[in-house]
PDB file of C-alpha atoms and ligand atoms in Angstrom:
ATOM      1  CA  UNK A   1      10.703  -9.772  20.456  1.00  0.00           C
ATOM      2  CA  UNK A   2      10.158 -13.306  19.516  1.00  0.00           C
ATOM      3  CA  UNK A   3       9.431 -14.292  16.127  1.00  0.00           C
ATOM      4  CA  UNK A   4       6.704 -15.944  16.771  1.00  0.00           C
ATOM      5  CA  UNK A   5       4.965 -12.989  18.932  1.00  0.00           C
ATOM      6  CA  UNK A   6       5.187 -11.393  15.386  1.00  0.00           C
ATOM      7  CA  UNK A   7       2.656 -10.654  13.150  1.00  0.00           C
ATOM      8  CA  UNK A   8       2.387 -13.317  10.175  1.00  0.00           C
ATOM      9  CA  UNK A   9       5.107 -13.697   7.920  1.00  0.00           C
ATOM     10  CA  UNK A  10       4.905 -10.485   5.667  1.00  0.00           C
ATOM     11  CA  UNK A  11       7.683  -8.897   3.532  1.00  0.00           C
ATOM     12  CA  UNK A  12       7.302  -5.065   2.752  1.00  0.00           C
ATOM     13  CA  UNK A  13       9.581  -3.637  -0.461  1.00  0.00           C
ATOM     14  CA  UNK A  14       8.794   0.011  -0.725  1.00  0.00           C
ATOM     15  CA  UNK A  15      10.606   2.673  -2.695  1.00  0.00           C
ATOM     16  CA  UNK A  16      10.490   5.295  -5.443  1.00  0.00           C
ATOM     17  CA  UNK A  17       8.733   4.642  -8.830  1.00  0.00           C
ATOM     18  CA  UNK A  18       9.983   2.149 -10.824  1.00  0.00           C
ATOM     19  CA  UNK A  19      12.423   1.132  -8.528  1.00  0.00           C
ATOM     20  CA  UNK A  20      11.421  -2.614  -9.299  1.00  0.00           C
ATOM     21  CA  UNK A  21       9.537  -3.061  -6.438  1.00  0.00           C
ATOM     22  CA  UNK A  22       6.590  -5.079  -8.380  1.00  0.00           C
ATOM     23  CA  UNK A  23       8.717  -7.055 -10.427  1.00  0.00           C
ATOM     24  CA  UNK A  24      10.718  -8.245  -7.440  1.00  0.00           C
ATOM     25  CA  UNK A  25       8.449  -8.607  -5.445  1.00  0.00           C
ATOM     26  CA  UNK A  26       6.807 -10.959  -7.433  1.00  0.00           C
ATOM     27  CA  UNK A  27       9.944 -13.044  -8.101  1.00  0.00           C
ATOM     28  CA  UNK A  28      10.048 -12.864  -4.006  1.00  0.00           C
ATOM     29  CA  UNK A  29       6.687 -14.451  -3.358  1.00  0.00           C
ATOM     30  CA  UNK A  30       6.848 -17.316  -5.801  1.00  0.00           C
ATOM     31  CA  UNK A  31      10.523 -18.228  -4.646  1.00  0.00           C
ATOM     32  CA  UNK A  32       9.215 -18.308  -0.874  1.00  0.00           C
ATOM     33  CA  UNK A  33       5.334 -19.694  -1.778  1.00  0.00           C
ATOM     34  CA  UNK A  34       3.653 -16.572  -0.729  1.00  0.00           C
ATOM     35  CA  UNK A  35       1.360 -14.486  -2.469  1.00  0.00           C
ATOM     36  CA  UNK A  36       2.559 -11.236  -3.932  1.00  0.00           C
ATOM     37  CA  UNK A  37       0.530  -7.824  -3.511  1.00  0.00           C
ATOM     38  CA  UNK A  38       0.970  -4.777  -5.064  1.00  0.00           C
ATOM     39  CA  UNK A  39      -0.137  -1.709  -3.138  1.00  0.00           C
ATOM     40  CA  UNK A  40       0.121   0.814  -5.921  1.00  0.00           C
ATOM     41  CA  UNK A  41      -2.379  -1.498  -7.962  1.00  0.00           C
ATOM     42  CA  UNK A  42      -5.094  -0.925  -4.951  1.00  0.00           C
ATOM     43  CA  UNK A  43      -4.256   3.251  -5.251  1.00  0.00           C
ATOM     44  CA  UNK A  44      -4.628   2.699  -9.250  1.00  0.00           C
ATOM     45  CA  UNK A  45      -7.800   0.612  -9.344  1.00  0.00           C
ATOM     46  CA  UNK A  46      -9.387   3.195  -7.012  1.00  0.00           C
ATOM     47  CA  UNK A  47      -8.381   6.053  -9.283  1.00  0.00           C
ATOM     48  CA  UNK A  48      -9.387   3.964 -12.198  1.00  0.00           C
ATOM     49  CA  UNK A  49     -13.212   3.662 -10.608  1.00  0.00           C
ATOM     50  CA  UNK A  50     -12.895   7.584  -9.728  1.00  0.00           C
ATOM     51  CA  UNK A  51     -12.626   8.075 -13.062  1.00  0.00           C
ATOM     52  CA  UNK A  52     -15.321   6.543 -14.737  1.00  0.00           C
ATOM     53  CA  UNK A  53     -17.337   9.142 -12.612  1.00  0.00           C
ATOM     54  CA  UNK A  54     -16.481  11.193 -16.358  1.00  0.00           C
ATOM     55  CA  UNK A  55     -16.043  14.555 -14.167  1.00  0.00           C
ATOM     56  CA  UNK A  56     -13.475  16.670 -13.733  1.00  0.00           C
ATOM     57  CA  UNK A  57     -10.359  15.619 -11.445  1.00  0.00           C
ATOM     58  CA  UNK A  58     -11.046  18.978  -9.787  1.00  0.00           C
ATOM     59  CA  UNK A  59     -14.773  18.038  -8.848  1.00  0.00           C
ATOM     60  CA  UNK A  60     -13.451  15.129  -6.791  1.00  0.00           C
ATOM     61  CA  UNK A  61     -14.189  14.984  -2.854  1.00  0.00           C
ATOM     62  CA  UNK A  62     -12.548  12.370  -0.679  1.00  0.00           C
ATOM     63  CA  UNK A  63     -15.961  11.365  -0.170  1.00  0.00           C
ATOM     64  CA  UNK A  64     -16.726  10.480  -3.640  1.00  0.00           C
ATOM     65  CA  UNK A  65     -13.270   8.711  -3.996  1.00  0.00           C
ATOM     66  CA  UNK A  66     -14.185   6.565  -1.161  1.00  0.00           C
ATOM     67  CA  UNK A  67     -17.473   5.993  -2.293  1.00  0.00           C
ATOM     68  CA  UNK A  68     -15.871   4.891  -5.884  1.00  0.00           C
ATOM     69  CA  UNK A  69     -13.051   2.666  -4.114  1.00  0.00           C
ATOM     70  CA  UNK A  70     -16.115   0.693  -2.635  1.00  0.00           C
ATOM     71  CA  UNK A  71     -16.543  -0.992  -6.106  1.00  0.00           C
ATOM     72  CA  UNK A  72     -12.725  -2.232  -5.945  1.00  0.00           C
ATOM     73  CA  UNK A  73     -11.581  -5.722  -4.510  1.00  0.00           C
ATOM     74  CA  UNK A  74      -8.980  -7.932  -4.894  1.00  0.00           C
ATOM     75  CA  UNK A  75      -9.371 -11.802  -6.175  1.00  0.00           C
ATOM     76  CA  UNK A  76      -6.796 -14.124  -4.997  1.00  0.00           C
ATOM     77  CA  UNK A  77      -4.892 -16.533  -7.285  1.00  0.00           C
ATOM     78  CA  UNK A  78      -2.146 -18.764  -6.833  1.00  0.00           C
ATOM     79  CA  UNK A  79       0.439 -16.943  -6.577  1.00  0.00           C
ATOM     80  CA  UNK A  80      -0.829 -12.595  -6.515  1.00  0.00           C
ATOM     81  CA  UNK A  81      -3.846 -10.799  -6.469  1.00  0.00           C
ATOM     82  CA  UNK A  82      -5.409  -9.378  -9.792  1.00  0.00           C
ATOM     83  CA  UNK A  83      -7.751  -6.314  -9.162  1.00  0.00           C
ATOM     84  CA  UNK A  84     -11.374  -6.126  -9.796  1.00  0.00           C
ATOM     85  CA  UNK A  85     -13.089  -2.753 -10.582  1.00  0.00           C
ATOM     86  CA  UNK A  86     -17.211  -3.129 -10.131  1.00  0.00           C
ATOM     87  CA  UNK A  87     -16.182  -7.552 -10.551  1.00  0.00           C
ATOM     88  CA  UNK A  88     -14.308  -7.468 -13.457  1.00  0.00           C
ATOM     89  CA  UNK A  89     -10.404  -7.247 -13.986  1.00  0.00           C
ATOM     90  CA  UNK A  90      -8.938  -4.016 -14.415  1.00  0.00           C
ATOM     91  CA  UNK A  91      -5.706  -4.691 -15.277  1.00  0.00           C
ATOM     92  CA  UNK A  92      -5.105  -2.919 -18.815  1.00  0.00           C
ATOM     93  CA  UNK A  93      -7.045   0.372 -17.280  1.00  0.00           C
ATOM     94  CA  UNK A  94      -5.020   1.307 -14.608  1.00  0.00           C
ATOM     95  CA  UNK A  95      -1.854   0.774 -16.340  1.00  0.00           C
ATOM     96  CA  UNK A  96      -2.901   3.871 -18.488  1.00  0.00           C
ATOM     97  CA  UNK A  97      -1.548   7.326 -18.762  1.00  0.00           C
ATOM     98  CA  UNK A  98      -4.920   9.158 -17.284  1.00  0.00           C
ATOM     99  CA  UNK A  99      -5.134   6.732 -14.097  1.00  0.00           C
ATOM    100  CA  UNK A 100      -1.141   7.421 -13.738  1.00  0.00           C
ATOM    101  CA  UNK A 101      -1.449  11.210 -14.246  1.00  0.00           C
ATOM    102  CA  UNK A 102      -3.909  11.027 -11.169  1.00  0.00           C
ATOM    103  CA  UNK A 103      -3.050   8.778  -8.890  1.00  0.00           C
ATOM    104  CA  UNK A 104      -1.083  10.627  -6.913  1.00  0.00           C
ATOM    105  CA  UNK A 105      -3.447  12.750  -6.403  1.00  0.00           C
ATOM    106  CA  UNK A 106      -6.404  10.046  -4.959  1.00  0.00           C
ATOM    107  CA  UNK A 107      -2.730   8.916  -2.647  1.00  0.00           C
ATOM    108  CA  UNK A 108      -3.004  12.134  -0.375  1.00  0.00           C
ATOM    109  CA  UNK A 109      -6.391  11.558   0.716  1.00  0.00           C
ATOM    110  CA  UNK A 110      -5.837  10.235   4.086  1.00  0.00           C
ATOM    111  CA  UNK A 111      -9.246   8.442   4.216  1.00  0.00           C
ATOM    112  CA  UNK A 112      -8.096   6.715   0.757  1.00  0.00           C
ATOM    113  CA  UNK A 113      -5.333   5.678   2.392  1.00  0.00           C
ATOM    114  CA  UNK A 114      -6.553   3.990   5.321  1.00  0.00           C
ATOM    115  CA  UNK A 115      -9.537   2.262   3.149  1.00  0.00           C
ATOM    116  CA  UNK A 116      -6.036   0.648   0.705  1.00  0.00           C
ATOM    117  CA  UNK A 117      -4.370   0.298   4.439  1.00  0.00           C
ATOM    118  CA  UNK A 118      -7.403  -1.480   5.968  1.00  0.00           C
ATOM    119  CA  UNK A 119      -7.766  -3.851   3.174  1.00  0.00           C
ATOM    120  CA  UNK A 120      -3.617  -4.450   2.905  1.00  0.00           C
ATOM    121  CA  UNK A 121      -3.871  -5.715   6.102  1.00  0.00           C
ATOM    122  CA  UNK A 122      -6.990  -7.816   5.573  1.00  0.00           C
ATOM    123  CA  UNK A 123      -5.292  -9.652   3.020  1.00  0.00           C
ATOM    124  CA  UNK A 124      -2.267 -10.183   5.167  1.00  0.00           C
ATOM    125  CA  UNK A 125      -4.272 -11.765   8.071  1.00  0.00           C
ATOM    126  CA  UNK A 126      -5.759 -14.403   5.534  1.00  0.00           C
ATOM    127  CA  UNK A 127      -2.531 -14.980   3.024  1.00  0.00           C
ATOM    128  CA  UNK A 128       1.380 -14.825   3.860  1.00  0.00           C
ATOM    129  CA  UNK A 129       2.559 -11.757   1.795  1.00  0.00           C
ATOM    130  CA  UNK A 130       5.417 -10.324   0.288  1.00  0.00           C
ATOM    131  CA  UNK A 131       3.815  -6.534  -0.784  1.00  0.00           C
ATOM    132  CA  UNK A 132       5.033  -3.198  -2.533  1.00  0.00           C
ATOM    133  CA  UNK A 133       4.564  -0.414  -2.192  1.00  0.00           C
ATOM    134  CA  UNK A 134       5.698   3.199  -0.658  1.00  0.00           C
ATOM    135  CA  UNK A 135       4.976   3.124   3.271  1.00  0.00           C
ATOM    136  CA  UNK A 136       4.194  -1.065   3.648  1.00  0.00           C
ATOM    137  CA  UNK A 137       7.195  -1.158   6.420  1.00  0.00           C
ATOM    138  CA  UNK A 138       6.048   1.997   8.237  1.00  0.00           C
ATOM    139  CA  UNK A 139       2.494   3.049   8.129  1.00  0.00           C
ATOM    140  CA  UNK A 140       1.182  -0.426   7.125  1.00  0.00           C
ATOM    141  CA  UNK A 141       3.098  -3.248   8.760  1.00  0.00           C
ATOM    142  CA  UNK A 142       5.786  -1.555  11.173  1.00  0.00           C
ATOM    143  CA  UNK A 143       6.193  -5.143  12.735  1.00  0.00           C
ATOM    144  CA  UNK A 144       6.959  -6.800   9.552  1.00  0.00           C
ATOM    145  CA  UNK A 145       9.258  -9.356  10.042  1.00  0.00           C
ATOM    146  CA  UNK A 146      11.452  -8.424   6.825  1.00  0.00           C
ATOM    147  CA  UNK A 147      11.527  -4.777   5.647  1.00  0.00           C
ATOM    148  CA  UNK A 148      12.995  -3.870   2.243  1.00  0.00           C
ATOM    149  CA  UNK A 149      13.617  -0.388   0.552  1.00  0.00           C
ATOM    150  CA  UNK A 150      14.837  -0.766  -2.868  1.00  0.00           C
ATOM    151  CA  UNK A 151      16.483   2.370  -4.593  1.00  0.00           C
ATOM    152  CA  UNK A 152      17.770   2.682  -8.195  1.00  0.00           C
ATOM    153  CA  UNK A 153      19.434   5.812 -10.233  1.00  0.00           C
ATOM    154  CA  UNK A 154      16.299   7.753 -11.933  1.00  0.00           C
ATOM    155  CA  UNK A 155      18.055   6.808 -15.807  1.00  0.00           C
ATOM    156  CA  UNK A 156      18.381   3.704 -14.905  1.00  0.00           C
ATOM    157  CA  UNK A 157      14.258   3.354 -13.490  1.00  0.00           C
ATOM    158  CA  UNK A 158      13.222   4.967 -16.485  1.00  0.00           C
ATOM    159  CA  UNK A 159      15.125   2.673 -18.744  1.00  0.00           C
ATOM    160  CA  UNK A 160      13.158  -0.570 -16.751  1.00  0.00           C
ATOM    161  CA  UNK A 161       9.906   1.409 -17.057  1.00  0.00           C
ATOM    162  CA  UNK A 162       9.815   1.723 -20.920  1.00  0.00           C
ATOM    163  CA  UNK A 163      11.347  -1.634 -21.753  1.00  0.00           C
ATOM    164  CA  UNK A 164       8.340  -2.721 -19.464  1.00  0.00           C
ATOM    165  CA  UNK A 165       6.068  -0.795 -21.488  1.00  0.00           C
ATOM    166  CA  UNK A 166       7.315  -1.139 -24.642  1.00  0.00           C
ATOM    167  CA  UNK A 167       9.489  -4.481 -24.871  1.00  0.00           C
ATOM    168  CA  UNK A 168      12.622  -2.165 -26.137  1.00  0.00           C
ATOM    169  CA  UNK A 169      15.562  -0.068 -25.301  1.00  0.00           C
ATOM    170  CA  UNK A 170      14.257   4.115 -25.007  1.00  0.00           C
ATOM    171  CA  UNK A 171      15.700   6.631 -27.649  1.00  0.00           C
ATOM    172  CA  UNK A 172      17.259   9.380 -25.565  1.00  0.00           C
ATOM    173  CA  UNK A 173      14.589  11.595 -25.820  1.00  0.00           C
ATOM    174  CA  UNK A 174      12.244   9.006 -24.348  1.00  0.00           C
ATOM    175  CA  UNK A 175      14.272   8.238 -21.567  1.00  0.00           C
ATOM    176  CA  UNK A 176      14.433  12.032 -20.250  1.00  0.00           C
ATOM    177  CA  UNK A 177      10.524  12.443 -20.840  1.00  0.00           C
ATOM    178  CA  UNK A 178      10.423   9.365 -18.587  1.00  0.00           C
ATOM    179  CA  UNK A 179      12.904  10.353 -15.998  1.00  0.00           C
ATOM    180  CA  UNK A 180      11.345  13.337 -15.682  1.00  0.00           C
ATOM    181  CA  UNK A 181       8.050  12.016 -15.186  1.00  0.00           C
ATOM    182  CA  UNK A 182       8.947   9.762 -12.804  1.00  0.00           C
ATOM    183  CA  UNK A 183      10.416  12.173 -10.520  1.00  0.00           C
ATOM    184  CA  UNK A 184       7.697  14.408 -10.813  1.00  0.00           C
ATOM    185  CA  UNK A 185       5.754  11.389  -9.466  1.00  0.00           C
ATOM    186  CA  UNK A 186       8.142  11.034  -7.117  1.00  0.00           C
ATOM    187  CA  UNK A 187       8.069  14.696  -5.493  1.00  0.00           C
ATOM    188  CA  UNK A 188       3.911  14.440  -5.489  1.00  0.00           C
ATOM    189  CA  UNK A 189       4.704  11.096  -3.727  1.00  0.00           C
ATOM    190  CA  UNK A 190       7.349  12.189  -1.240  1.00  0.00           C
ATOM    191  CA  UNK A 191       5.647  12.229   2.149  1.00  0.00           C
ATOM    192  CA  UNK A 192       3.990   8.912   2.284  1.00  0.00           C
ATOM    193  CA  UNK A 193       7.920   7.781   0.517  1.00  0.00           C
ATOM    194  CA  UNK A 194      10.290   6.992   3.231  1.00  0.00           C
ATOM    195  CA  UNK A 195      12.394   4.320   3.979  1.00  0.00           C
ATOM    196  CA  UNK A 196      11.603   2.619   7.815  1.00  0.00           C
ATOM    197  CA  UNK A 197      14.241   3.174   9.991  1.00  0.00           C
ATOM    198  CA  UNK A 198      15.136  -0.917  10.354  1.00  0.00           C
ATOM    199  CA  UNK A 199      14.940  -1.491   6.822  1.00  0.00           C
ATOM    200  CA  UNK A 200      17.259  -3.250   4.322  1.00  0.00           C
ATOM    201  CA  UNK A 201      18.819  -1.034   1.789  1.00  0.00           C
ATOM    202  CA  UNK A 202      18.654  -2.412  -1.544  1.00  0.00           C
ATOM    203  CA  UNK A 203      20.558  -0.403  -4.527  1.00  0.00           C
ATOM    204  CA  UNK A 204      19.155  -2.366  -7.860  1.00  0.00           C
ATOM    205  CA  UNK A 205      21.605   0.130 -10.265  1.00  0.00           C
ATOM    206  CA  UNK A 206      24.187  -2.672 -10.826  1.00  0.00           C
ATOM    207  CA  UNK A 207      23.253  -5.825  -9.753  1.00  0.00           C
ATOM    208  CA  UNK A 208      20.942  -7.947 -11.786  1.00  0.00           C
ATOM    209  CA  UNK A 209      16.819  -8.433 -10.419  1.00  0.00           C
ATOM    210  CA  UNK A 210      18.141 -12.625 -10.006  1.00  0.00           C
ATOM    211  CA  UNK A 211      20.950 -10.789  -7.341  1.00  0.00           C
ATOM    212  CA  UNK A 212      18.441  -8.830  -5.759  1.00  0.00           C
ATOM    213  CA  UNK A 213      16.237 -11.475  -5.666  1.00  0.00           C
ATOM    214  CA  UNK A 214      18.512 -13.965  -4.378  1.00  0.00           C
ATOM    215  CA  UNK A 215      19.569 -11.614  -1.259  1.00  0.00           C
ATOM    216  CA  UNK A 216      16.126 -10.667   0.217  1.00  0.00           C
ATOM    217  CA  UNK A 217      15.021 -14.357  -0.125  1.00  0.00           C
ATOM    218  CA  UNK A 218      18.377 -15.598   1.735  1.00  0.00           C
ATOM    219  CA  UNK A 219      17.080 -12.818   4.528  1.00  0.00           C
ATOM    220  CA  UNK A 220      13.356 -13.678   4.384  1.00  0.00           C
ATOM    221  CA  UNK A 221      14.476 -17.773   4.560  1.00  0.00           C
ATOM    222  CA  UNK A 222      16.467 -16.975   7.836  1.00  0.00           C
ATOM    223  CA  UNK A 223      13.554 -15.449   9.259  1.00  0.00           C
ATOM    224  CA  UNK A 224      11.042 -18.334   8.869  1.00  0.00           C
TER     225      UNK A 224
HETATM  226  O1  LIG B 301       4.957   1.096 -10.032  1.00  0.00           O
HETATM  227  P1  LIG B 301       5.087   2.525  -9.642  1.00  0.00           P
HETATM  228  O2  LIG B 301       6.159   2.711  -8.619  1.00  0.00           O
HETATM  229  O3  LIG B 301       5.147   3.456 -10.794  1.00  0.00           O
HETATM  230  O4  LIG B 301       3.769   2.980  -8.927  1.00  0.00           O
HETATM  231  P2  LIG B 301       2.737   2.089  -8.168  1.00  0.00           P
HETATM  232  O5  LIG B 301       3.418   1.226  -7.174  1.00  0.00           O
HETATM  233  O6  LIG B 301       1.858   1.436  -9.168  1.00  0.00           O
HETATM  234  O7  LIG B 301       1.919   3.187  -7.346  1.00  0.00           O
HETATM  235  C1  LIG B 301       1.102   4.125  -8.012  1.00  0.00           C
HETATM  236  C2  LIG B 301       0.869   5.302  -7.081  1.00  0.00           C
HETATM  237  O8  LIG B 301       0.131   4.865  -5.937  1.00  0.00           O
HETATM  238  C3  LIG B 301       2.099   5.992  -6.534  1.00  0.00           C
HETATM  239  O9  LIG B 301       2.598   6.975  -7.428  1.00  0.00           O
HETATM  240  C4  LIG B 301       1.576   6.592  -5.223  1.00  0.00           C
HETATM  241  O10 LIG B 301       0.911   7.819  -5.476  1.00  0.00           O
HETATM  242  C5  LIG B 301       0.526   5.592  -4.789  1.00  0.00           C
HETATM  243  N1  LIG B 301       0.973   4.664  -3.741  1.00  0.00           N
HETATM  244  C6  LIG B 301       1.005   5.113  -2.438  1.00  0.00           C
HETATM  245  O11 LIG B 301       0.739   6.285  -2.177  1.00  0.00           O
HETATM  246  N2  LIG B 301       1.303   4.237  -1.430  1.00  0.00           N
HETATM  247  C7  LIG B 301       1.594   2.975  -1.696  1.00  0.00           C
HETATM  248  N3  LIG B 301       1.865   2.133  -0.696  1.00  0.00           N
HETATM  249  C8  LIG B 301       1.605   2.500  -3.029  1.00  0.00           C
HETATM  250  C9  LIG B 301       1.303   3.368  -4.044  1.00  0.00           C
END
């Protein structure tokens, strides 16, 4: 297939949590001028609005989910998206440990899904896009010009996550709270998680994010 029978440019980078999908993707977009979007955000601002409902996790039908991800959108800025919950940015929120605990859960609702899906690819038909996620090269864009699937030893993820959070290195204890969480995230996550078959293989363990960086915008450059 041509290039140019393609669908516009986009870039997928999927993989586990805290692989340093997000982070690189970013770096990505601004090195290439596109706009970067994160997927997860779109799952976490819906769970964020789900929440405000006050009611019990166990109370929620698809239905209402869908009904709450109605009041989510995305505003566009120069170089990503920021998310809006009912027009306002909703940043802080779904960063927190009660939209993280249930987020996973608001991710198997097939419906959900194709509402973040539908609205993934929306974006993608207006802006060029380099996006994260889990399933962005298979379920979402399985003509993507440039597929990447970034993987990274679970110490090693959980390390990145807290310094993220918390702007220094994790005692021990922290980091096998973290790991653990993360692969319990991880196992709730597992069927929409897979690699697509003509994917790049990333491993970020060793190499430094400007590396990784470097090699998926040599690929992504050859491709224009
Ligand atoms: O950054 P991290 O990998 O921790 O997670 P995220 O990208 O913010 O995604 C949050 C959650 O959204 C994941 O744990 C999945 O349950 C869900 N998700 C998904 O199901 N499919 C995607 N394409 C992206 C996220």
């Amino acid at each position: 297939m041509s290039a140019d029978s393609r669908s516009p440019l986009v870039v997928t980078i999927d993989g586990p949590a805290a692989s340093g999908k997000s982070s690189t993707a970013q770096m990505v977009a601004a090195r290439l001028r596109m706009r970067h979007l994160d997927s997860g955000m779109i799952y976490r601002s819906v769970t964020a609005a789900r929440l405000r409902g006050g009611d019990a996790p166990e109370h929620w039908t698809e239905q209402s989910v869908l009904d709450a991800a109605t009041r989510v959108s995305l505003a566009p800025g120069a170089t990503s998206f920021a998310p809006r919950l009912d027009g306002e940015d909703c940043e802080a929120e779904i960063r927190g440990e009660a939209v993280t605990g249930l987020v996973s859960l608001v991710a198997k609702m097939p419906h959900v899904r194709a509402w973040v899906n539908a609205l993934v690819r929306a974006t993608a038909a207006a802006y060029e896009i380099v996006v994260d996620g889990r399933d962005m090269g298979t379920a979402v864009f399985p003509d993507a010009r440039l597929k990447v699937w970034l993987v990274a030893a679970p110490d090693e993820r959980a390390r990145r996550r807290i310094l993220q959070r918390m702007g220094r290195e994790p005692t021990v204890r922290e980091l096998a709270a973290e790991a653990a969480e993360l692969e319990a995230r991880d196992r709730k996550d597992r069927e929409q998680t897979q690699p697509a078959a003509d994917a790049v293989w990333i491993d970020t363990t060793g190499i430094t994010q400007v590396e990784q960086v470097e090699r998926i915008v040599g690929m992504a450059e050859g491709m224009r």
